[in-house]
PDB file of C-alpha atoms in Angstrom:
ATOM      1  CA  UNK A 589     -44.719  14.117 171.426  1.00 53.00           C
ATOM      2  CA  UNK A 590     -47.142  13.940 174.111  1.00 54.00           C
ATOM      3  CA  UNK A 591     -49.161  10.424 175.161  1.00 55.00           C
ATOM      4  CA  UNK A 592     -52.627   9.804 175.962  1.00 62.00           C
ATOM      5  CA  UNK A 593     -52.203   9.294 179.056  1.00 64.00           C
ATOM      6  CA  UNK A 594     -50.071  12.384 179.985  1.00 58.00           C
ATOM      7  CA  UNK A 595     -52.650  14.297 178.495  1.00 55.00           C
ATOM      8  CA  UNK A 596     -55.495  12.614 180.633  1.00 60.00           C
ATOM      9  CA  UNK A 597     -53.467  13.507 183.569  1.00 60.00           C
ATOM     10  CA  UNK A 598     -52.873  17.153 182.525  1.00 57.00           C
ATOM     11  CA  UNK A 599     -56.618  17.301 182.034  1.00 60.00           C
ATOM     12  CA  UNK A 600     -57.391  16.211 184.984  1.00 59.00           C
ATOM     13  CA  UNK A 601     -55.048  18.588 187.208  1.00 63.00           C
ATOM     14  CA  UNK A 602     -56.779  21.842 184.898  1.00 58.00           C
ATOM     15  CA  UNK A 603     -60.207  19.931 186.051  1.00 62.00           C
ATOM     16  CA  UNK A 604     -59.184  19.735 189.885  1.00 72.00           C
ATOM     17  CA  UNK A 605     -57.466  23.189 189.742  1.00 68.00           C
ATOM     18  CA  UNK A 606     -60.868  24.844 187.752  1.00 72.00           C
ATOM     19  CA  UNK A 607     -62.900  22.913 190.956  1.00 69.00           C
ATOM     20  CA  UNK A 608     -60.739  24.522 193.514  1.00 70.00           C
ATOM     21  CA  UNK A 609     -61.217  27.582 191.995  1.00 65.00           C
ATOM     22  CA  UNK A 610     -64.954  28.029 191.939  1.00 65.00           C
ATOM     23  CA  UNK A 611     -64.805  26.572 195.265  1.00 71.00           C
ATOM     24  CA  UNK A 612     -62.426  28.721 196.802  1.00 73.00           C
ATOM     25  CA  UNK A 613     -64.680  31.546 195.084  1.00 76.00           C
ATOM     26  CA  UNK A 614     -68.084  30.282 196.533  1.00 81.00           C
ATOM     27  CA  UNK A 615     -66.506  29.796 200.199  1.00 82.00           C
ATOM     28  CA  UNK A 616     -65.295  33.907 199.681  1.00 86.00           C
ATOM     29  CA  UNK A 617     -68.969  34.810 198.603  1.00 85.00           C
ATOM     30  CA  UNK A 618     -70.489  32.995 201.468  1.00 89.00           C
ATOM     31  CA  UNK A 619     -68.399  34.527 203.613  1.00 89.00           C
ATOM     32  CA  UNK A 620     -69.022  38.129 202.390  1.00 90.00           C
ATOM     33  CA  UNK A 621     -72.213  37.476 202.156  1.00 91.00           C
ATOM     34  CA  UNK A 622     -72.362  36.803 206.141  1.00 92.00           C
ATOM     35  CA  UNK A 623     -70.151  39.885 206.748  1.00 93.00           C
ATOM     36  CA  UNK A 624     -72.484  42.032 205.225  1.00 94.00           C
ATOM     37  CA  UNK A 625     -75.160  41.145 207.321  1.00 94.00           C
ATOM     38  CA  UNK A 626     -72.512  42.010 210.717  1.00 95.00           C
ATOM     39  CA  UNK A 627     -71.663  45.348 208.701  1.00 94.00           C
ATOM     40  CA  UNK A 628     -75.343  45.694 208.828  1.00 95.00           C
ATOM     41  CA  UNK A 629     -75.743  45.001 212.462  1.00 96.00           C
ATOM     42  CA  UNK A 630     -72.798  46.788 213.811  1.00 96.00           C
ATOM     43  CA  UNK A 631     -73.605  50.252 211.705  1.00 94.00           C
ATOM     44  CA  UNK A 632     -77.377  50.064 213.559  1.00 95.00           C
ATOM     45  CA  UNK A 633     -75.507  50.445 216.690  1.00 95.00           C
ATOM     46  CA  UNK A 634     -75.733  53.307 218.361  1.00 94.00           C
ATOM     47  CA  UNK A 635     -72.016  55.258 218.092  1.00 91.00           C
ATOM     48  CA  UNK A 636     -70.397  54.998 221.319  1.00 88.00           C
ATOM     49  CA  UNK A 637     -71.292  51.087 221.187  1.00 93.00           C
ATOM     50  CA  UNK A 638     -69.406  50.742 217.845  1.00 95.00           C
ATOM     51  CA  UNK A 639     -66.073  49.305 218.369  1.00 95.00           C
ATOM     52  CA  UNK A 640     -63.245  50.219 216.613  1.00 96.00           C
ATOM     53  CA  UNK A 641     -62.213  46.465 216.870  1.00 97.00           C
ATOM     54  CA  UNK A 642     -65.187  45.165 215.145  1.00 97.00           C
ATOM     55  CA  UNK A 643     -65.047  47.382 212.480  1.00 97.00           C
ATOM     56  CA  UNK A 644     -61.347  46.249 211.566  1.00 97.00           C
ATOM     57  CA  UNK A 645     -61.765  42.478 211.762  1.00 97.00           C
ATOM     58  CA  UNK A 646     -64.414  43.080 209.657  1.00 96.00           C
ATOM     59  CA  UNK A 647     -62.634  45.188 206.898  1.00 96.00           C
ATOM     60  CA  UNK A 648     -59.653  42.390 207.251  1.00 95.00           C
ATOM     61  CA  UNK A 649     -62.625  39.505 206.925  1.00 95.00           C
ATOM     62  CA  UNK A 650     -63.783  40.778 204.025  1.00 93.00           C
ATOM     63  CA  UNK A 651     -60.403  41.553 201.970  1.00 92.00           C
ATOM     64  CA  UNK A 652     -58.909  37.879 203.129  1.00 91.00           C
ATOM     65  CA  UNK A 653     -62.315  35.897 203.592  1.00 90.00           C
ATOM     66  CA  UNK A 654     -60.359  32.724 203.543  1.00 87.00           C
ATOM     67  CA  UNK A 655     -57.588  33.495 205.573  1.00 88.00           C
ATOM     68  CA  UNK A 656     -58.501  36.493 208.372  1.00 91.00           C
ATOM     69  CA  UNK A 657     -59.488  34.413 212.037  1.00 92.00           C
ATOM     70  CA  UNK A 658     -62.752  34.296 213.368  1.00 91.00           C
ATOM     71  CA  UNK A 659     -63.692  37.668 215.497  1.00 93.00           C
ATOM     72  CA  UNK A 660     -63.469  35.561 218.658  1.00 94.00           C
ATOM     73  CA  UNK A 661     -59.956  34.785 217.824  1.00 96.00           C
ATOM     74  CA  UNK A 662     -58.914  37.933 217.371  1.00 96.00           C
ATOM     75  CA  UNK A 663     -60.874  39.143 220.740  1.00 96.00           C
ATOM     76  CA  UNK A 664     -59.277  36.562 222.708  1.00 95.00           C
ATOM     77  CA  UNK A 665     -55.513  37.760 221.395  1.00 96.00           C
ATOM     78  CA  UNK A 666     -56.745  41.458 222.663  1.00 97.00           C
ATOM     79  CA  UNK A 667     -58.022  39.817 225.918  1.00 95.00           C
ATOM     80  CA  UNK A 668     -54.551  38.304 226.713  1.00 94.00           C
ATOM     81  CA  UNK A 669     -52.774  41.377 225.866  1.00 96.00           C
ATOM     82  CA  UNK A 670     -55.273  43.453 228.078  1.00 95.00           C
ATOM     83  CA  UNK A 671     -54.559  40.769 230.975  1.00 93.00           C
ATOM     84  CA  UNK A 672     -50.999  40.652 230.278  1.00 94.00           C
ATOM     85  CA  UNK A 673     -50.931  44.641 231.444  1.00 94.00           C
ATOM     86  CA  UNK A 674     -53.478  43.800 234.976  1.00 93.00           C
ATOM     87  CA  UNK A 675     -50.869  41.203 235.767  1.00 92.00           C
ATOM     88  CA  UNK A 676     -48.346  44.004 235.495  1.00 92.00           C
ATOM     89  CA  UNK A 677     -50.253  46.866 237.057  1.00 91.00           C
ATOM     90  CA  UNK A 678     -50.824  44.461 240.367  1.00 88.00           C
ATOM     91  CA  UNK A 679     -47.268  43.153 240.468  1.00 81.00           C
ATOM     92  CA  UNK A 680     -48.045  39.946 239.793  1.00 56.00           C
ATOM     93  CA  UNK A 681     -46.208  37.290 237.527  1.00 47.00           C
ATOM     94  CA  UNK A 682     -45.808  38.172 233.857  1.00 46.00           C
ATOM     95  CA  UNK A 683     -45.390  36.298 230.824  1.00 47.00           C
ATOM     96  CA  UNK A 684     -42.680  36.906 228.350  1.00 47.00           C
ATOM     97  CA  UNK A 685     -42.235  35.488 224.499  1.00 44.00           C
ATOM     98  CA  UNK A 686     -42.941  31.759 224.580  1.00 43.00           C
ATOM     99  CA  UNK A 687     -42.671  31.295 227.851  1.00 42.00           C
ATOM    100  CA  UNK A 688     -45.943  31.568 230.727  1.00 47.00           C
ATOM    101  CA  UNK A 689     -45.322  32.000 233.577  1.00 52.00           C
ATOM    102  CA  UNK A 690     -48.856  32.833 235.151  1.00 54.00           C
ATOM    103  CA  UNK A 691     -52.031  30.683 234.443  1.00 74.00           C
ATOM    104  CA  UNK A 692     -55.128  32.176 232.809  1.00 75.00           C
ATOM    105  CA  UNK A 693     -57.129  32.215 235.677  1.00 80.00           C
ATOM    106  CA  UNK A 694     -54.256  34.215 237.290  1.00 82.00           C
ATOM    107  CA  UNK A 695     -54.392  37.120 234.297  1.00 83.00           C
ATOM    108  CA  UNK A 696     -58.161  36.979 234.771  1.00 81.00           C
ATOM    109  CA  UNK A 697     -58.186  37.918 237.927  1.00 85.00           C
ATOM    110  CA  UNK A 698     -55.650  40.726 237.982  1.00 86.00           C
ATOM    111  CA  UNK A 699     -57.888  42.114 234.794  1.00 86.00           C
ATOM    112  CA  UNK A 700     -61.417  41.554 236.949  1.00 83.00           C
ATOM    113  CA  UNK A 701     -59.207  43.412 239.960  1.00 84.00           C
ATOM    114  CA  UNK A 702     -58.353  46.275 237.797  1.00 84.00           C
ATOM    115  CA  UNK A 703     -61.272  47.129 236.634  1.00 79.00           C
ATOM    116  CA  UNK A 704     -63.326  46.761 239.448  1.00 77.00           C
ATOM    117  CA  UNK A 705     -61.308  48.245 242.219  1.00 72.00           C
ATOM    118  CA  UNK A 706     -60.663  51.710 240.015  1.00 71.00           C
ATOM    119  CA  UNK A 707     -57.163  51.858 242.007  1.00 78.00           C
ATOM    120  CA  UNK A 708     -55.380  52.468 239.464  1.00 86.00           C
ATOM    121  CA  UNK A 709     -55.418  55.784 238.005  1.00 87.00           C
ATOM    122  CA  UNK A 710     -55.554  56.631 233.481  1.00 88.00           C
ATOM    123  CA  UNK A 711     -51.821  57.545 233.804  1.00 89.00           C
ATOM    124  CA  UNK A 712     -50.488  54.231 235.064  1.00 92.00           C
ATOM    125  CA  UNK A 713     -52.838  52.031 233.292  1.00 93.00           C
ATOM    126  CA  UNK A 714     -51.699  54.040 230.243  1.00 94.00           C
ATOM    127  CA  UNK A 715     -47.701  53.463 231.259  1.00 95.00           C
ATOM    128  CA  UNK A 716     -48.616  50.085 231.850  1.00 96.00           C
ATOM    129  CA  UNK A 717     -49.895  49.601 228.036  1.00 97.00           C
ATOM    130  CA  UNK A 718     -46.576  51.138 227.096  1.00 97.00           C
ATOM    131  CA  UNK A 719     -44.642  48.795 229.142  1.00 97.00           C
ATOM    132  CA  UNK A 720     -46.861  45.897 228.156  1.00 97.00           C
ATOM    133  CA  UNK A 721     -47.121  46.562 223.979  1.00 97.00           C
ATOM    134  CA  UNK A 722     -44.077  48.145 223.371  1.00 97.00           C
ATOM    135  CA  UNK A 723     -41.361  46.707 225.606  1.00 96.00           C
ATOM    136  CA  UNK A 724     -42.488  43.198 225.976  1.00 96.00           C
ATOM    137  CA  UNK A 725     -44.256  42.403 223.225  1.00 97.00           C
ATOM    138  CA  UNK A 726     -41.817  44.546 220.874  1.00 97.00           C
ATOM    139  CA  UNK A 727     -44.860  46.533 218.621  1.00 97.00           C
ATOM    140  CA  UNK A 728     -43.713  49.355 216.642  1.00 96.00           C
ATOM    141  CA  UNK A 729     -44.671  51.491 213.907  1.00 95.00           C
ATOM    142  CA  UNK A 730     -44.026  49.863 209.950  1.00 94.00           C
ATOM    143  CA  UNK A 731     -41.317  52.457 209.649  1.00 91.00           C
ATOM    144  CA  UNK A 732     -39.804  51.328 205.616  1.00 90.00           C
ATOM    145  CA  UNK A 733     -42.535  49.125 205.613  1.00 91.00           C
ATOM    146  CA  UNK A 734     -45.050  51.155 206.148  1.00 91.00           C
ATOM    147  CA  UNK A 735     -46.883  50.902 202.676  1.00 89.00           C
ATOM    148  CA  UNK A 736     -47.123  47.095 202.713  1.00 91.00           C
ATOM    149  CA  UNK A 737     -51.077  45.481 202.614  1.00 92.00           C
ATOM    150  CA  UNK A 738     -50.362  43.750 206.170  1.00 94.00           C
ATOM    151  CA  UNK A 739     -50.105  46.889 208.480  1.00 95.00           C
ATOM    152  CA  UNK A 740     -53.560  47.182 207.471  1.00 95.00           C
ATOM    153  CA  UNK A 741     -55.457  44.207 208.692  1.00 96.00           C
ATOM    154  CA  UNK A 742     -56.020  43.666 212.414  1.00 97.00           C
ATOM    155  CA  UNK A 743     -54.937  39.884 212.588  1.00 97.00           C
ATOM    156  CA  UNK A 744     -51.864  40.788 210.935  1.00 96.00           C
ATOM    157  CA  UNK A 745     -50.547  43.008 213.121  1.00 97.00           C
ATOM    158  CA  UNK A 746     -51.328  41.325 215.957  1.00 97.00           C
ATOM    159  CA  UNK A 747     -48.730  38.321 214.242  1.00 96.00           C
ATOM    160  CA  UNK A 748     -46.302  40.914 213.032  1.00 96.00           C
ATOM    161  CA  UNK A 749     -46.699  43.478 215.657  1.00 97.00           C
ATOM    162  CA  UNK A 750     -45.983  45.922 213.566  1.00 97.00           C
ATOM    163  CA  UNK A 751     -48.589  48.298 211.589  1.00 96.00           C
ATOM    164  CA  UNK A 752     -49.034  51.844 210.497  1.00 96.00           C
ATOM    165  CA  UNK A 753     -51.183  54.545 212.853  1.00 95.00           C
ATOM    166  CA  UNK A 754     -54.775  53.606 212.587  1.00 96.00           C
ATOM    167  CA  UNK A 755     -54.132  49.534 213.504  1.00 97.00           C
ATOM    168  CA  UNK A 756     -51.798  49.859 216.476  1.00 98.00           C
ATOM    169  CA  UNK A 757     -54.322  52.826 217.636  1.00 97.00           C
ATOM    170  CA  UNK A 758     -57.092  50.309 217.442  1.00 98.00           C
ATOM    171  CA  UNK A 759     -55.308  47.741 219.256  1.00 98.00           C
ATOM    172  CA  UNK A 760     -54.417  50.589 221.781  1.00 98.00           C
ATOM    173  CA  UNK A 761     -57.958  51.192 222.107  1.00 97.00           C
ATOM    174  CA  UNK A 762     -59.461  48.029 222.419  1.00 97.00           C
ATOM    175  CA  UNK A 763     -56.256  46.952 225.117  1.00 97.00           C
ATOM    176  CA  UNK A 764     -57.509  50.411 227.028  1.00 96.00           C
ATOM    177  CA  UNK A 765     -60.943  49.915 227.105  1.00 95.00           C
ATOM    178  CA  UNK A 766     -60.342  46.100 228.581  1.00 94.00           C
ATOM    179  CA  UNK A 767     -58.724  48.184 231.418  1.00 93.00           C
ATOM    180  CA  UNK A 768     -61.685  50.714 232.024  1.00 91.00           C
ATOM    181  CA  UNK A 769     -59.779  53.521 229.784  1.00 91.00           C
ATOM    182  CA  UNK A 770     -61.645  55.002 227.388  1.00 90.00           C
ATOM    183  CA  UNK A 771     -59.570  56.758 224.402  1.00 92.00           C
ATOM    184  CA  UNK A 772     -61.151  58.415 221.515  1.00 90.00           C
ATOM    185  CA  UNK A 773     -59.751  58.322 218.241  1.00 92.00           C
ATOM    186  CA  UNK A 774     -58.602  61.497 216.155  1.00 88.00           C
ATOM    187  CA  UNK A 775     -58.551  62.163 212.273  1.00 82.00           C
ATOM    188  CA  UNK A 776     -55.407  63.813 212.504  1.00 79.00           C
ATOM    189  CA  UNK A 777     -54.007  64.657 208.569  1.00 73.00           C
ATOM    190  CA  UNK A 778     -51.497  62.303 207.352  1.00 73.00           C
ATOM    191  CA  UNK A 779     -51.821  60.783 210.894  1.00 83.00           C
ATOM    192  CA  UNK A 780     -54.427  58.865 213.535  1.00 90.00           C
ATOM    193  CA  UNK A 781     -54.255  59.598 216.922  1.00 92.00           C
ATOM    194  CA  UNK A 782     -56.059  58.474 220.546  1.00 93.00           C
ATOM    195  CA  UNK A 783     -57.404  61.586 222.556  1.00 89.00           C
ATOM    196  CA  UNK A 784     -58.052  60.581 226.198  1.00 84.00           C
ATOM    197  CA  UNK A 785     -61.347  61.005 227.484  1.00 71.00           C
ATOM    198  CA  UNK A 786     -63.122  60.597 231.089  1.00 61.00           C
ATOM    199  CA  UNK A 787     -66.471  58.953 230.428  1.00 51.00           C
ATOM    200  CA  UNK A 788     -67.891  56.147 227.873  1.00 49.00           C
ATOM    201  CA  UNK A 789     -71.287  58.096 226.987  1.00 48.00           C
ATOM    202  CA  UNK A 790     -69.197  60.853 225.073  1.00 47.00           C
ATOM    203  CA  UNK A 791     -65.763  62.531 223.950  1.00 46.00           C
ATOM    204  CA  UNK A 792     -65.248  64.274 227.876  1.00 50.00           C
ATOM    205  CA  UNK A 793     -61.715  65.470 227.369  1.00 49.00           C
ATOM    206  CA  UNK A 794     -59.000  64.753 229.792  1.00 50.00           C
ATOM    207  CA  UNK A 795     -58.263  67.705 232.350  1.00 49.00           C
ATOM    208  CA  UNK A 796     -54.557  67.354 230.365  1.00 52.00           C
ATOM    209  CA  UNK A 797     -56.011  67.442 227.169  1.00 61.00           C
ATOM    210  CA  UNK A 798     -53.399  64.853 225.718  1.00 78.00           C
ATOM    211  CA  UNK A 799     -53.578  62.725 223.176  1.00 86.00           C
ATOM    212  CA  UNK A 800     -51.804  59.053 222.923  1.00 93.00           C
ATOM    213  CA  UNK A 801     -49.261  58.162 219.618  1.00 93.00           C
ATOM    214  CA  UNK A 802     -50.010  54.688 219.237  1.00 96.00           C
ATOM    215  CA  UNK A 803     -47.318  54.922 216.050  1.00 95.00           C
ATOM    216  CA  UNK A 804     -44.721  55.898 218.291  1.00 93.00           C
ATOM    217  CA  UNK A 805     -44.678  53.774 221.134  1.00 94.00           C
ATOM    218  CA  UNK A 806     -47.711  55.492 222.581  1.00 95.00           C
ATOM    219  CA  UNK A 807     -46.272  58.771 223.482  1.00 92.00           C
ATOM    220  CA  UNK A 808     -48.433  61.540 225.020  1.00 89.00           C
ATOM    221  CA  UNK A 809     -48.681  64.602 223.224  1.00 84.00           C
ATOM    222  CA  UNK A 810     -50.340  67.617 224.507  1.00 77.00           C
ATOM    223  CA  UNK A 811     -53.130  69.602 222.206  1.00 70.00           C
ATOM    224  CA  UNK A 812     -50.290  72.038 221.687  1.00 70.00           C
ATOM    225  CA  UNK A 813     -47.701  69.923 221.144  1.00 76.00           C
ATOM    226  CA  UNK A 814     -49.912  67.510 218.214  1.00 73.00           C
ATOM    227  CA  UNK A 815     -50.953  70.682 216.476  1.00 70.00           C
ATOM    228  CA  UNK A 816     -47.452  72.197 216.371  1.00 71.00           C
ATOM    229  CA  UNK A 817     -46.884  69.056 214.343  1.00 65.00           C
ATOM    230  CA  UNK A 818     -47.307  69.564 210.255  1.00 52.00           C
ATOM    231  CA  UNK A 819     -46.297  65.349 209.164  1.00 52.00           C
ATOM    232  CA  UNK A 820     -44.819  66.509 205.900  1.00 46.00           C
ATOM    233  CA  UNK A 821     -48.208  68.431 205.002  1.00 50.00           C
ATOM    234  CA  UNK A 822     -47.764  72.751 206.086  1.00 49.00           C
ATOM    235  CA  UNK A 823     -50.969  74.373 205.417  1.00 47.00           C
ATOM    236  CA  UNK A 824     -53.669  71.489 206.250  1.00 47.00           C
ATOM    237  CA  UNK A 825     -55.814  72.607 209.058  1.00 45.00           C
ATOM    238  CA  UNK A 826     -54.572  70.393 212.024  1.00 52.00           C
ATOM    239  CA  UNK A 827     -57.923  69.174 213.854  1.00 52.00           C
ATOM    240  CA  UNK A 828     -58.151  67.197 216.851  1.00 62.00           C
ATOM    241  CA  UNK A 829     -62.296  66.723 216.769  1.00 70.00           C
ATOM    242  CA  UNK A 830     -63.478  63.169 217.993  1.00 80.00           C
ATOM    243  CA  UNK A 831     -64.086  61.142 215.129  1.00 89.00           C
ATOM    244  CA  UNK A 832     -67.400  58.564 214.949  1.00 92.00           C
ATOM    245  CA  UNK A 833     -66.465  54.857 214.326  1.00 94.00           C
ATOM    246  CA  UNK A 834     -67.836  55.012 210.602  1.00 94.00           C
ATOM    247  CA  UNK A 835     -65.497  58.060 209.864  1.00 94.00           C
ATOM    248  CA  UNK A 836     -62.734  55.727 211.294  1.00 95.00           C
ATOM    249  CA  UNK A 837     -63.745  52.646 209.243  1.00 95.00           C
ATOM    250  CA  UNK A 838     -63.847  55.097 205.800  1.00 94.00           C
ATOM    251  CA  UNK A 839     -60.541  55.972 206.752  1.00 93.00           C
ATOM    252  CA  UNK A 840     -58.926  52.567 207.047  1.00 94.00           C
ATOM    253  CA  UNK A 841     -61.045  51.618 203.874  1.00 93.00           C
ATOM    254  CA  UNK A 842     -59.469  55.008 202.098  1.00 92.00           C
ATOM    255  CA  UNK A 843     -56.092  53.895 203.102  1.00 91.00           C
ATOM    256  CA  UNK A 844     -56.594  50.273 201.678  1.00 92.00           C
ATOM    257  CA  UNK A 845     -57.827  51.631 198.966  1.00 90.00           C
ATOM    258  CA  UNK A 846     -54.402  53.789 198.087  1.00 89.00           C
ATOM    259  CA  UNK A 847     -52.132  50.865 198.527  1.00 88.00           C
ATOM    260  CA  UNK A 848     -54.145  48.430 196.403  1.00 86.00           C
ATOM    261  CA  UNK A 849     -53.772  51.283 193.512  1.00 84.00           C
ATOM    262  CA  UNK A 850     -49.783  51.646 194.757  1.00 80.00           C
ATOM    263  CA  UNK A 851     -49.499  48.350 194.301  1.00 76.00           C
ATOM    264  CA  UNK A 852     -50.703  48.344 190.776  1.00 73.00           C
ATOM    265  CA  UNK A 853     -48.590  51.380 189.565  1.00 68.00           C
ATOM    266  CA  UNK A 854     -45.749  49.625 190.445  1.00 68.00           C
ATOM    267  CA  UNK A 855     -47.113  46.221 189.282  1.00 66.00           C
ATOM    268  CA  UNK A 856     -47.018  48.138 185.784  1.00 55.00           C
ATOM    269  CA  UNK A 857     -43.798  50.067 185.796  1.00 59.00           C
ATOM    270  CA  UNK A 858     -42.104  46.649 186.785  1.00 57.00           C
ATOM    271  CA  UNK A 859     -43.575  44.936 183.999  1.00 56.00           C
ATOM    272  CA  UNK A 860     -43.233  47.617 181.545  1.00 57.00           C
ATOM    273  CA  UNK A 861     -39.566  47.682 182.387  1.00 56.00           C
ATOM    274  CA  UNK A 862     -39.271  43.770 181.818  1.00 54.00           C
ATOM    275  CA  UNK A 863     -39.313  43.056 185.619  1.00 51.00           C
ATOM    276  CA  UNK A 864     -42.924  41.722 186.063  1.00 44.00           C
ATOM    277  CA  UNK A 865     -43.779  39.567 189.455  1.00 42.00           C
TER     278      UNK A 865
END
């Protein structure tokens, strides 16, 4: 038998949980509502000054409006990682996992240096990256993990360092272009690439014609070598065309889209087998 009173209190948790509820609702709306309006704004933008970054905090805003950082958080996380690399390109003092060893203003100026003296030529900024992203900072591709939600959303790689093609190319690209490097990404089937290009205004090839795997520790492939490559799929016509920042941002959206139904196939089987999470 249940008392008054423990009823009162059981009504009012139901009342304070239904509140948090339609609150936690009307803060998501008001944020989408907001992100719509920079969807808006950044799709009016000529191509070449669409960023690949925007576009993904934008697509992880809007699938965790309550729990994706601000853009300027996640710009200042690809600012450190960009300065992190000058530092290294002009010997200076680097900083390692939880420890600093060089001020800001010391990383600020090695990134001003680098990108205004131009000593520094694509190939060892582009080694430098490696060094920078794969060795010290330990990202790498999801590997078993590869279908999980995360390796999707910008923010969350840049915790987990780890993510699937199309994020760690976009943190690729956005480190790169910090540095003066300007990579171009490429729709390659079953796979997302970073073609190396000479000029800001428009896909100019490199004279090597190479392409950067962001998946796999941001190896250089040659034209020849990335379309000798089949990724599980023989038959599909292996492009390497430039692709625009909105074909880039359907991608991502695509892929997002498959795991969200993955997830509920195997929400179902579980439950129809009596396993049900």
């Amino acid at each position: 038998c249940i008392k008054r009173s423990q009823l009162r209190k059981l009504s009012h948790s139901a009342a304070n949980l239904t509140q948090q509820f339609y609150a936690l609702h009307g803060k998501e709306y008001l944020i989408r509502q907001q992100l719509i309006s920079e969807w808006r704004e950044l799709l009016q933008l000529p191509d070449q000054e669409q960023t690949l970054e925007k576009g993904a905090i934008l697509i992880a805003q809007w699938m965790r409006p309550c729990h994706c950082p601000g853009s300027s958080d996640i710009a200042l996380q690809l600012d450190s990682i960009a300065e992190m690399v000058a530092v290294h390109l002009v010997g200076g003092a680097t900083h390692e996992e939880g420890e600093v060893r060089d001020t800001k203003r010391v990383r600020r100026s090695a990134l001003a240096r680098v990108k205004e003296e131009g000593c520094h030529s694509v190939d060892e900024r582009l080694a430098a990256i490696n060094s920078v992203m794969y060795d010290q900072l330990g990202y790498k591709g999801a590997g078993e993990a590869y279908y999980e939600l995360d390796n999707s959303f910008i923010d969350r790689v840049l915790e987990r360092r780890t993510g699937i093609p199309i994020t760690l190319c976009v943190i690729y690209e956005a480190v790169a272009r910090r540095l003066g490097v300007h990579l171009h990404p490429v729709n390659f089937p079953q796979h997302f690439v970073l073609q190396i290009t000479r000029g800001k205004n428009g896909p100019r090839p490199h004279p090597d014609h190479c392409v950067i795997d962001a998946y796999f520790r941001g190896q250089r492939l040659t034209l020849n070598e990335l379309n000798s490559r089949t990724f599980g799929r023989a038959g599909v016509p292996r492009v390497t065309v430039p692709a625009q920042p909105v074909d880039v941002f359907a991608r991502f959206l695509n892929n997002i889209s498959l795991l969200v139904n993955r997830m509920n196939i195997e929400r179902v089987i579980h439950a129809a087998s009596g396993q049900w999470w």
